[in-house]
mmCIF file of C-alpha atoms in Angstrom:
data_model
loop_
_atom_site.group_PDB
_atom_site.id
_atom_site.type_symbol
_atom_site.label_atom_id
_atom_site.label_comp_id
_atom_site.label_asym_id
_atom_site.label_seq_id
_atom_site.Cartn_x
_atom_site.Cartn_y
_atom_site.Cartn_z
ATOM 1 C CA UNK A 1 -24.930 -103.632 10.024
ATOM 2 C CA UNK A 2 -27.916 -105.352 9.272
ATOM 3 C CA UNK A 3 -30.964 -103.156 9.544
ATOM 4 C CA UNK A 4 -33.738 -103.301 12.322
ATOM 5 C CA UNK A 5 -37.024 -103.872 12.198
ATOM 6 C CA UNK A 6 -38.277 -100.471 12.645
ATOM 7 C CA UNK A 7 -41.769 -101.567 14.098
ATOM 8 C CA UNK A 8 -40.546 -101.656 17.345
ATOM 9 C CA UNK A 9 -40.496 -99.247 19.857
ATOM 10 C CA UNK A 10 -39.137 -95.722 18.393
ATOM 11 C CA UNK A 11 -38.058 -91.964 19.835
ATOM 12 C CA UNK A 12 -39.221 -89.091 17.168
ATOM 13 C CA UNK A 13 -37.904 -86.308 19.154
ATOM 14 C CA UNK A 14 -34.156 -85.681 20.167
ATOM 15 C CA UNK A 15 -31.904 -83.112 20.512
ATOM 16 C CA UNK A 16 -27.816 -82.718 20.233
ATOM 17 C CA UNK A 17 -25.826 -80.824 21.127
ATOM 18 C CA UNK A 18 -26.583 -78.691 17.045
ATOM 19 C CA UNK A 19 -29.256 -76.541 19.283
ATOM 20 C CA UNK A 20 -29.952 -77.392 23.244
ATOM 21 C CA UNK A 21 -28.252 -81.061 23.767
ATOM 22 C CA UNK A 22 -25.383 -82.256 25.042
ATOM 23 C CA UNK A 23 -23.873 -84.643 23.087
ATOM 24 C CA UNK A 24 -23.325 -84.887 19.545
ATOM 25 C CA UNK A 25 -25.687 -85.949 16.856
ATOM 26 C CA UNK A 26 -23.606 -89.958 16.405
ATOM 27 C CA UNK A 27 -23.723 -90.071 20.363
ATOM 28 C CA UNK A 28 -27.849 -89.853 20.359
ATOM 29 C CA UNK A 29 -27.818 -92.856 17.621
ATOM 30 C CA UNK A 30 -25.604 -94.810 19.811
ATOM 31 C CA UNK A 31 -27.951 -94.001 23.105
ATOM 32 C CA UNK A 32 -30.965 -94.875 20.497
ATOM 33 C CA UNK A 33 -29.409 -98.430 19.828
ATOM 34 C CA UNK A 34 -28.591 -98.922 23.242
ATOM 35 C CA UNK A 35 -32.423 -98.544 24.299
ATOM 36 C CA UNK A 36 -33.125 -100.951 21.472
ATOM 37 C CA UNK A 37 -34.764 -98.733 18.996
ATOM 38 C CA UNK A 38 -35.412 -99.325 15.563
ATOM 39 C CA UNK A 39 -36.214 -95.895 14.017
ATOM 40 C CA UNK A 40 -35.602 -92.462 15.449
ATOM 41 C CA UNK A 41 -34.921 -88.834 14.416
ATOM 42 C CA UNK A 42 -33.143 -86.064 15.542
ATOM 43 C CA UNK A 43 -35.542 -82.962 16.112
ATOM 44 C CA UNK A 44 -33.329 -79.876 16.948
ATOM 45 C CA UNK A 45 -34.233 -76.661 17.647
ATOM 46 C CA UNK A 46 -34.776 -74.673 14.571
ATOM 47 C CA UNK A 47 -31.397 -76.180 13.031
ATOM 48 C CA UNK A 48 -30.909 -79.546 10.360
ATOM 49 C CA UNK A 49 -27.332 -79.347 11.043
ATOM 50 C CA UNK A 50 -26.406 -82.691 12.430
ATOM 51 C CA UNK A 51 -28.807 -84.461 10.621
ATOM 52 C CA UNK A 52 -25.951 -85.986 8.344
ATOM 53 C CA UNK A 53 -24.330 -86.961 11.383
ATOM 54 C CA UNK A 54 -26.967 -88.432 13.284
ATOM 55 C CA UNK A 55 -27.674 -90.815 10.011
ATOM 56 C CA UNK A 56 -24.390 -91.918 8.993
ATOM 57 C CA UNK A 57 -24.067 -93.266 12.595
ATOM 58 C CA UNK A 58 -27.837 -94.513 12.265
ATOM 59 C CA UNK A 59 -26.859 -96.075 9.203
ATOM 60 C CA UNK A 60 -23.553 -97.352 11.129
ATOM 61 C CA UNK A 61 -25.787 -99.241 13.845
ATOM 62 C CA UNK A 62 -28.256 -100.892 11.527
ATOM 63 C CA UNK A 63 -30.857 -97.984 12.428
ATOM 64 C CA UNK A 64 -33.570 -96.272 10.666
ATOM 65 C CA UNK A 65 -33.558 -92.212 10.564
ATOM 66 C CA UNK A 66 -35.663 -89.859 9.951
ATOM 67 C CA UNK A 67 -34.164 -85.571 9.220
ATOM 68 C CA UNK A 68 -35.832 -83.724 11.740
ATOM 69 C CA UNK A 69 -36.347 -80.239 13.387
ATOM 70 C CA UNK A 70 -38.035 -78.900 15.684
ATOM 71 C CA UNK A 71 -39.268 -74.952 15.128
ATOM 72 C CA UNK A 72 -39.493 -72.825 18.118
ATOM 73 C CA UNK A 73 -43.340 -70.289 17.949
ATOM 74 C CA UNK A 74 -44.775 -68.427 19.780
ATOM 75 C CA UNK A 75 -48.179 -66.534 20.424
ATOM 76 C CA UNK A 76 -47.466 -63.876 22.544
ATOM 77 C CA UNK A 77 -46.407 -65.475 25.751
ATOM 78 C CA UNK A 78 -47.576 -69.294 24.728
ATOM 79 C CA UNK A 79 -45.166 -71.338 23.541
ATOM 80 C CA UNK A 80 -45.990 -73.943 20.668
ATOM 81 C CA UNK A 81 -43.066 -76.215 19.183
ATOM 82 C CA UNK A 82 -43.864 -77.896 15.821
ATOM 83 C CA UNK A 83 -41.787 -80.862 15.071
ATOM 84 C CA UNK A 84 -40.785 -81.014 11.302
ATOM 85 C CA UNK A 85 -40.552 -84.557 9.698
ATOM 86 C CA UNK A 86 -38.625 -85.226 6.252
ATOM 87 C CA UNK A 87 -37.463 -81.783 5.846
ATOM 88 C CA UNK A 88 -35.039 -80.808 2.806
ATOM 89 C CA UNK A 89 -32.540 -78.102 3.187
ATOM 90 C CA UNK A 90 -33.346 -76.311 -0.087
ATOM 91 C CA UNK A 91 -34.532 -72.591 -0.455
ATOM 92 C CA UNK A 92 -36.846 -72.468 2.139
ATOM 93 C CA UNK A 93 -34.927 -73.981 5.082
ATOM 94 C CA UNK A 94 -31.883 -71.860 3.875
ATOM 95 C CA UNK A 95 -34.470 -68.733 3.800
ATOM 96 C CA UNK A 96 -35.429 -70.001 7.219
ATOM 97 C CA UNK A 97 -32.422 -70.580 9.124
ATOM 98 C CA UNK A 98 -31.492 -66.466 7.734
ATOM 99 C CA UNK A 99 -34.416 -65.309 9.286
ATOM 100 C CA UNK A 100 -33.935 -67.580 12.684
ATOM 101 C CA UNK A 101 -29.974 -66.883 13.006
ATOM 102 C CA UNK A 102 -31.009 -63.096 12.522
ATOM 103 C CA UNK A 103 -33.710 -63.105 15.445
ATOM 104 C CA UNK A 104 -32.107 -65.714 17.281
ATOM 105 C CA UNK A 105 -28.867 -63.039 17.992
ATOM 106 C CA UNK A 106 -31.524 -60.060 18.536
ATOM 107 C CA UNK A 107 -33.741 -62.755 21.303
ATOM 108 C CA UNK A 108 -30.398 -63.375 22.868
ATOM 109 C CA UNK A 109 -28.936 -59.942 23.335
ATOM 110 C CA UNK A 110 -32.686 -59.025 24.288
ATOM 111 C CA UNK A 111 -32.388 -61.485 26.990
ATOM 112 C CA UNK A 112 -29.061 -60.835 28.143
ATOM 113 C CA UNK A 113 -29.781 -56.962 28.612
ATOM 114 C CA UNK A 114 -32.943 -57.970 30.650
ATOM 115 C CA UNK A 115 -31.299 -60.429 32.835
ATOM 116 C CA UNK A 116 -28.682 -58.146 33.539
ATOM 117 C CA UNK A 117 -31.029 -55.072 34.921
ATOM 118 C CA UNK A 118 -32.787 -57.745 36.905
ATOM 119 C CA UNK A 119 -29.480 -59.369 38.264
ATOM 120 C CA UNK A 120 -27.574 -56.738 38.303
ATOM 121 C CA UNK A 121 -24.363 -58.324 36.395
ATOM 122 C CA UNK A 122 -23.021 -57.950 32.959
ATOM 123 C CA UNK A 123 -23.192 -60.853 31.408
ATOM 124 C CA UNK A 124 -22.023 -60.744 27.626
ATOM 125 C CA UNK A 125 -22.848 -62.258 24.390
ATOM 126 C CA UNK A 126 -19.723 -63.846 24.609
ATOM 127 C CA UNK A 127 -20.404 -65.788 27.902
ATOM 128 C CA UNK A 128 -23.222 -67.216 25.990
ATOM 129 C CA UNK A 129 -21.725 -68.259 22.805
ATOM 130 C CA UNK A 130 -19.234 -70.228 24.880
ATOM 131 C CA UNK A 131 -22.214 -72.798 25.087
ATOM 132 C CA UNK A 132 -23.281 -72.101 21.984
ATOM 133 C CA UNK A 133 -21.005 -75.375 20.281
ATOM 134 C CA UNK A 134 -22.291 -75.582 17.127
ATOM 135 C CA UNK A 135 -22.194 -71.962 15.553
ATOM 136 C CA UNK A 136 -23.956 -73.519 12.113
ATOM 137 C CA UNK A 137 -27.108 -73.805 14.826
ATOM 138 C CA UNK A 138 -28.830 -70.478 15.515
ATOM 139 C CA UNK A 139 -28.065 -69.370 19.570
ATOM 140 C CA UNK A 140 -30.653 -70.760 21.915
ATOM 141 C CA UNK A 141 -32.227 -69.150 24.858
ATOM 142 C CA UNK A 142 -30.618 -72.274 26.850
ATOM 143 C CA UNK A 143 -27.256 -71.220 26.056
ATOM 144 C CA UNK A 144 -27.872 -67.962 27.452
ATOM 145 C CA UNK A 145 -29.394 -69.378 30.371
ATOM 146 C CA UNK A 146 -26.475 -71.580 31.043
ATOM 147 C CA UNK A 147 -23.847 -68.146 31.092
ATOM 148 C CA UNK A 148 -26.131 -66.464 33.884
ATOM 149 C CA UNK A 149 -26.154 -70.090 35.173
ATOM 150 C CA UNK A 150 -22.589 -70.202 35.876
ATOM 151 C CA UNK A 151 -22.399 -66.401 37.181
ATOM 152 C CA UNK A 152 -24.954 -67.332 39.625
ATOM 153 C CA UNK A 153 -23.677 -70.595 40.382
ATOM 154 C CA UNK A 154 -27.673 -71.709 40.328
ATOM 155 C CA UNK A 155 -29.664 -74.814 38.948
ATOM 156 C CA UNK A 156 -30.497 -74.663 35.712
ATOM 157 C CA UNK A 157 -34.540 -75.604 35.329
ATOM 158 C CA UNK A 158 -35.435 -73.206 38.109
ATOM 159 C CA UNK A 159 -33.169 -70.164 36.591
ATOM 160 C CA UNK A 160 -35.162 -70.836 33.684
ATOM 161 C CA UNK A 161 -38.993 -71.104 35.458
ATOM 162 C CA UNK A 162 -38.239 -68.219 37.483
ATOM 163 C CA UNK A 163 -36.331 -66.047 35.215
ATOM 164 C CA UNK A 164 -36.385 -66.714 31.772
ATOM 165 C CA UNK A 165 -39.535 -68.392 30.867
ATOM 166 C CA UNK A 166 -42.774 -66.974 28.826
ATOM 167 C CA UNK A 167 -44.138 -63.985 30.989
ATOM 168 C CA UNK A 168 -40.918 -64.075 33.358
ATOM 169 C CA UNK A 169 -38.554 -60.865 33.744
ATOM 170 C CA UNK A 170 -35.746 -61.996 30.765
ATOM 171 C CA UNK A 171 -38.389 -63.603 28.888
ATOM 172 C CA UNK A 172 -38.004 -62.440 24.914
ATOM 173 C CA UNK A 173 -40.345 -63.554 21.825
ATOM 174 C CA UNK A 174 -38.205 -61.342 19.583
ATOM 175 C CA UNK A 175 -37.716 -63.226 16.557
ATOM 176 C CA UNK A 176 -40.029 -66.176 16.940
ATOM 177 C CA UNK A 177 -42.746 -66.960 14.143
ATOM 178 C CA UNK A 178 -46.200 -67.213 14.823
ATOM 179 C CA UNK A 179 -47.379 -71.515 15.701
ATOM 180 C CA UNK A 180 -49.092 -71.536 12.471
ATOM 181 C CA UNK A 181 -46.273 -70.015 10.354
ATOM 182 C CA UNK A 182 -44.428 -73.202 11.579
ATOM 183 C CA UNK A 183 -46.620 -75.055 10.197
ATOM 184 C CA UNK A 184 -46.327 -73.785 6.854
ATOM 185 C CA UNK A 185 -42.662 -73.385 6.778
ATOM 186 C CA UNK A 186 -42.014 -76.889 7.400
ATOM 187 C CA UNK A 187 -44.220 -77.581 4.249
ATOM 188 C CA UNK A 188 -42.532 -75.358 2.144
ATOM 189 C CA UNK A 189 -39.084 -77.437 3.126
ATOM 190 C CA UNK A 190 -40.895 -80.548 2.354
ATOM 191 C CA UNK A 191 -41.850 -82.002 5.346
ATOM 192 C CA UNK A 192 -45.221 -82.892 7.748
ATOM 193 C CA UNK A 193 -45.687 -80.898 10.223
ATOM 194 C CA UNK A 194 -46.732 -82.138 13.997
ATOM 195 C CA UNK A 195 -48.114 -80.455 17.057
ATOM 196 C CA UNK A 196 -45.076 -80.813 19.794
ATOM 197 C CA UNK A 197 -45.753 -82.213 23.796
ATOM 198 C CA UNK A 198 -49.212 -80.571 23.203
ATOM 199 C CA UNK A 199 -49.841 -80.667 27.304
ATOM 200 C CA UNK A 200 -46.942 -78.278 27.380
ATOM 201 C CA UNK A 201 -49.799 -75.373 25.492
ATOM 202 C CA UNK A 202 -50.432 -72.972 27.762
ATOM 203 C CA UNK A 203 -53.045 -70.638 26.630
ATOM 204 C CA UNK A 204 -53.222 -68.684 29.966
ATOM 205 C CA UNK A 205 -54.312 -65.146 30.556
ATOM 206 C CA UNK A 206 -51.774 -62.797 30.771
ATOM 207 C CA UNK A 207 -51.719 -62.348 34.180
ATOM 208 C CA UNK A 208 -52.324 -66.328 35.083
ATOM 209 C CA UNK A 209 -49.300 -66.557 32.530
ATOM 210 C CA UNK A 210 -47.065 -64.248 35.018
ATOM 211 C CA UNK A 211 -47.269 -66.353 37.843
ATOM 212 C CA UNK A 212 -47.683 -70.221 36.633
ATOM 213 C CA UNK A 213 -44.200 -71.067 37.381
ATOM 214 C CA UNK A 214 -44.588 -70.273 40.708
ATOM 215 C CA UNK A 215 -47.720 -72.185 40.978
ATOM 216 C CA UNK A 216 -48.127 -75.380 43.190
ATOM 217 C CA UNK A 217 -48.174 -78.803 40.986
ATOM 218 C CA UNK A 218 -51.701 -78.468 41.937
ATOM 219 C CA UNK A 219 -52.391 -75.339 40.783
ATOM 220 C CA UNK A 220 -50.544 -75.534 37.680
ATOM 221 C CA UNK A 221 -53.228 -78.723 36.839
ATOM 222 C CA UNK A 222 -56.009 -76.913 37.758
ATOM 223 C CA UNK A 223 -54.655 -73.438 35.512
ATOM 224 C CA UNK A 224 -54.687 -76.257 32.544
ATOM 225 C CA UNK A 225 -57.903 -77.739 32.971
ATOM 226 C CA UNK A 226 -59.455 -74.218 33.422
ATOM 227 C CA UNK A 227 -57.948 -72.983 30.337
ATOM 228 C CA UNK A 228 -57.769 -76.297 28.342
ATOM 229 C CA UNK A 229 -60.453 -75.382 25.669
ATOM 230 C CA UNK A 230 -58.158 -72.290 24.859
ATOM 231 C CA UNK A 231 -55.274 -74.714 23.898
ATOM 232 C CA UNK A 232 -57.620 -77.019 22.149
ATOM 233 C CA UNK A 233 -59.251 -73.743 20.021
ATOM 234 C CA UNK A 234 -55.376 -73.139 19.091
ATOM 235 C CA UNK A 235 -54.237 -76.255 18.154
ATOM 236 C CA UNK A 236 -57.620 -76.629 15.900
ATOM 237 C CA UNK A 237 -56.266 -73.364 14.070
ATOM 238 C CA UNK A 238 -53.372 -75.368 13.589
ATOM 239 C CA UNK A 239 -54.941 -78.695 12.069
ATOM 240 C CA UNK A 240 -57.042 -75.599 9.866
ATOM 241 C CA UNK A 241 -53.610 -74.786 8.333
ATOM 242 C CA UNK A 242 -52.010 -77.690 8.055
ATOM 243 C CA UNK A 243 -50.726 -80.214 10.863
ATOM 244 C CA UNK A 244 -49.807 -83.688 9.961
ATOM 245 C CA UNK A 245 -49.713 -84.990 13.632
ATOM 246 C CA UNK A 246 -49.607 -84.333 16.709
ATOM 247 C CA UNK A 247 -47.011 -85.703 19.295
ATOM 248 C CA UNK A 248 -49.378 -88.102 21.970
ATOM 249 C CA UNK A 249 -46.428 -89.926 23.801
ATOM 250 C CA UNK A 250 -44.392 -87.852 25.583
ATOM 251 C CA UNK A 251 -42.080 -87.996 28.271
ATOM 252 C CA UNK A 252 -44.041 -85.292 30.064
ATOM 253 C CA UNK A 253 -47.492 -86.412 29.192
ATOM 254 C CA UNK A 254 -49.457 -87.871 32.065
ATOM 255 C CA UNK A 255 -51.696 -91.549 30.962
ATOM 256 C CA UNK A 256 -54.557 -88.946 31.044
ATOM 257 C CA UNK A 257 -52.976 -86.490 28.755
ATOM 258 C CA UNK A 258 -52.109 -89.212 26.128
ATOM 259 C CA UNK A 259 -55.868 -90.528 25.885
ATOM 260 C CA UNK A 260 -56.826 -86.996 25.544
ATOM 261 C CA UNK A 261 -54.527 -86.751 22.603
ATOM 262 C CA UNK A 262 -55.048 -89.820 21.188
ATOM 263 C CA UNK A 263 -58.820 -88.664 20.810
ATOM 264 C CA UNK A 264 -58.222 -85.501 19.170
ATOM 265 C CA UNK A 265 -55.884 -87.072 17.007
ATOM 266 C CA UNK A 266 -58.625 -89.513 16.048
ATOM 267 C CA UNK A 267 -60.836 -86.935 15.881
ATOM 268 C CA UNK A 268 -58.310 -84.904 13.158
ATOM 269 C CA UNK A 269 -57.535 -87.170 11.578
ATOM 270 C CA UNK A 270 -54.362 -86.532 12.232
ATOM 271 C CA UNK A 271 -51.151 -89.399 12.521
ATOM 272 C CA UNK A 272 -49.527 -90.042 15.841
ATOM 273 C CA UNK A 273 -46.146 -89.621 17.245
ATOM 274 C CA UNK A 274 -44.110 -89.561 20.434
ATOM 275 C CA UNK A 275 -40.472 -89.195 21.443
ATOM 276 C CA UNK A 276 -38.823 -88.872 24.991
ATOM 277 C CA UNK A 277 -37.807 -85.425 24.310
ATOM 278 C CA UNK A 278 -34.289 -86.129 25.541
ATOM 279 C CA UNK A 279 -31.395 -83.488 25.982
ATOM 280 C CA UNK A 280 -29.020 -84.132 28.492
ATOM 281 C CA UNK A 281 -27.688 -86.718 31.024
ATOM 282 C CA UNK A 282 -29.256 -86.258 34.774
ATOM 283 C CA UNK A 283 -32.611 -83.665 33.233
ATOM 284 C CA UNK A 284 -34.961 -86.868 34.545
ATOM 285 C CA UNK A 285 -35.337 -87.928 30.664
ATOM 286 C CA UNK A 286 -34.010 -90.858 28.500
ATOM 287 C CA UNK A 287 -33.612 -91.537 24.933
ATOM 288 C CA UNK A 288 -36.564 -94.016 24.423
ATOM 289 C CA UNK A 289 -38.831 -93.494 27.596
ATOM 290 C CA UNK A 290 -41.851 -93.112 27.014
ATOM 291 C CA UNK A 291 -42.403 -96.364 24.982
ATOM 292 C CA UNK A 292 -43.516 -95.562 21.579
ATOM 293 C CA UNK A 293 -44.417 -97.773 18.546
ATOM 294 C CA UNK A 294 -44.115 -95.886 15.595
ATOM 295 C CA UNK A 295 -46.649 -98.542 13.819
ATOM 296 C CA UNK A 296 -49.174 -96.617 11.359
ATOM 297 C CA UNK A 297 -46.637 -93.564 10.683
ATOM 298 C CA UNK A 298 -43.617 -94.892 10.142
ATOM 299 C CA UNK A 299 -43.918 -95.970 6.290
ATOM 300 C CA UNK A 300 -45.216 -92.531 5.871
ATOM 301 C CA UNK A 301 -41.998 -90.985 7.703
ATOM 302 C CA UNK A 302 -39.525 -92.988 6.152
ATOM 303 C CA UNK A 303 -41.077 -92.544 2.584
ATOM 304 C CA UNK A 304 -41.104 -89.041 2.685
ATOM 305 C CA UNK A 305 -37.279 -89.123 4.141
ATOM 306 C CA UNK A 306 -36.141 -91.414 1.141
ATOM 307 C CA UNK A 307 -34.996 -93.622 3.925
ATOM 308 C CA UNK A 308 -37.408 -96.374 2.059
#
C-alpha cells in the first residue's frame, strides 16, 4: 500500500495482547488505520515481542511504525512507566527481559499468596497464566488480576483500585526497577526514553498513598495538587538522568494537565508525545483518542527506528 503521510494525527502508546491487551499486535495496526492514523507504535509492557507483528501489518496498511515498550518502575509505592522509543533487541533488552521474566514470576506468586490470605481462596499460578497468552511476554499483574477476577465474578478496574493497586493489600513491587533505571535501560537498548501519562505520578505519603483509591474524584484532585511539586521534583530527577520526552496527550490527561506538561516540556527541553493508551474493547479508551500530531518528533522517531 502506498504509505501515509505520517504528519497527521498519530497514537505512540498501545498495547496487545504481548503484555496487558487484548488483541493481537496486526489487530492494533488495523484499529490504527481505521482511526486514520499515519504513524503509531506499539508500547507493551516490558516486552518487544510483537513488534514484528505489529509492523509487517503497519507496513501491510501503508502505515508508519515505530518498536516500542513500555517499562513498568517503581519508587516504593509510586508508580512511573517510561515509554521506550526505537529500541533494539540486542544484549541489553535480552539482559532485560531475564531480569523482568525472573521478577515478573516472583511479583506474581507474591501477589497471588497475598490475595489469597485476604480473599480467602486459592488461586494458583496456573489460573493466571491462562491469561497470560503470550508466554514470550513476562506475566503481568493484570493477568493475575483477571484469575481472582473470574473467582470472584467482580469488575475488573475496581478489583484492581481496591485490591491490587500501589499501597493496596495484594499490591507487590517485587521485581520492578527503580523510574530512573528505566531510563537508562532503554538507552542502553538504543532507544529515547519518555516520561509515561505523567498526571498518573503519584508521589503521595505513605499513608495518603493507602487510601487514594478510595478517595472521592474530588479528593483524589486535591491529593495531586497538594503533592504535585513531589511529582514534579521526581520527574526532574528523571530529565537529570536522561529523559527524551515526556508523554503530554493522554487519554487520561485533563486540558489542564496537558498545558501543564506542555510547559515543563518546554521548560526541559524535552520532545513531546501522546498516545490513547488503549488496551481493550469497552475500558472507555480508543486507539487514536486523544488527538495527537506527532509534528516536531516524528523524524526523530522514525530515524532512530530505521523506519526512514
Amino acid at each position: 500500500s502506498e504509505q501515509r503521510e505520517c504528519r497527521v494525527p498519530s497514537d505512540l502508546h498501545l498495547h496487545s495482547l504481548c503484555s496487558d491487551g487484548t488483541l493481537p499486535p496486526a489487530a492494533i495496526a488495523r484499529r490504527a488505520f481505521d482511526a486514520g492514523l499515519g504513524l503509531f507504535s506499539l508500547t507493551d509492557h516490558d516486552s518487544m515481542a510483537g513488534n514484528a507483528e505489529a509492523r509487517a501489518a503497519a507496513e501491510g496498511l501503508g502505515l508508519h511504525f515505530v518498536r516500542g515498550i513500555e517499562v513498568s518502575a517503581y519508587l516504593g509505592a509510586t508508580k512511573v512507566h517510561v515509554l521506550g522509543y526505537g529500541c533494539r533487541e540486542g544484549k541489553a533488552y535480552a539482559e532485560f527481559l531475564s531480569a523482568r521474566a525472573e521478577g515478573a514470576v516472583k511479583r506474581a506468586a507474591d501477589i497471588i499468596a497475598k490475595a489469597n490470605g485476604f480473599f480467602d481462596l486459592d488461586v494458583t499460578m496456573e489460573d493466571a497464566e491462562a491469561y497470560h497468552v503470550r508466554k514470550e511476554a513476562p506475566i503481568h499483574t493484570m493477568h493475575v488480576v483477571r484469575a481472582f477476577a473470574a473467582r470472584l465474578e467482580a469488575r475488573l478496574d475496581p478489583l484492581y483500585r481496591d485490591i491490587f493497586a500501589p499501597a493496596r493489600p495484594a499490591y507487590s513491587d517485587m521485581g520492578r526497577p527503580l523510574p530512573v533505571d528505566a531510563v537508562r535501560c532503554i538507552h542502553a537498548m538504543g532507544g529515547l526514553a519518555v516520561i509515561a501519562h505523567p498526571a498518573q505520578i503519584l508521589v503521595l505519603p505513605e499513608e495518603i498513598s493507602a487510601r487514594f483509591y478510595s478517595f472521592s474524584k474530588e479528593e483524589k484532585e486535591e491529593a495531586k495538587r497538594t503533592y504535585a511539586g513531589a511529582r514534579n521534583a521526581l520527574m526532574e530527577e528523571l530529565v537529570a538522568a536522561g529523559a527524551d520526552g515526556i508523554e503530554c496527550y493522554h487519554s487520561t490527561h485533563t486540558a489542564s494537565d496537558t498545558e501543564e506538561f506542555l510547559a515543563f516540556a518546554a521548560a526541559h527541553g524535552l520532545f513531546v508525545t501522546g498516545g490513547s493508551d488503549f488496551h481493550a474493547d469497552g475500558a472507555g479508551r480508543r486507539v487514536g483518542y486523544p488527538a495527537f500530531d506527532a509534528r516536531g518528533a516524528e523524524e526523530r522517531l522514525l530515524s532512530l527506528d530505521g523506519s526512514v
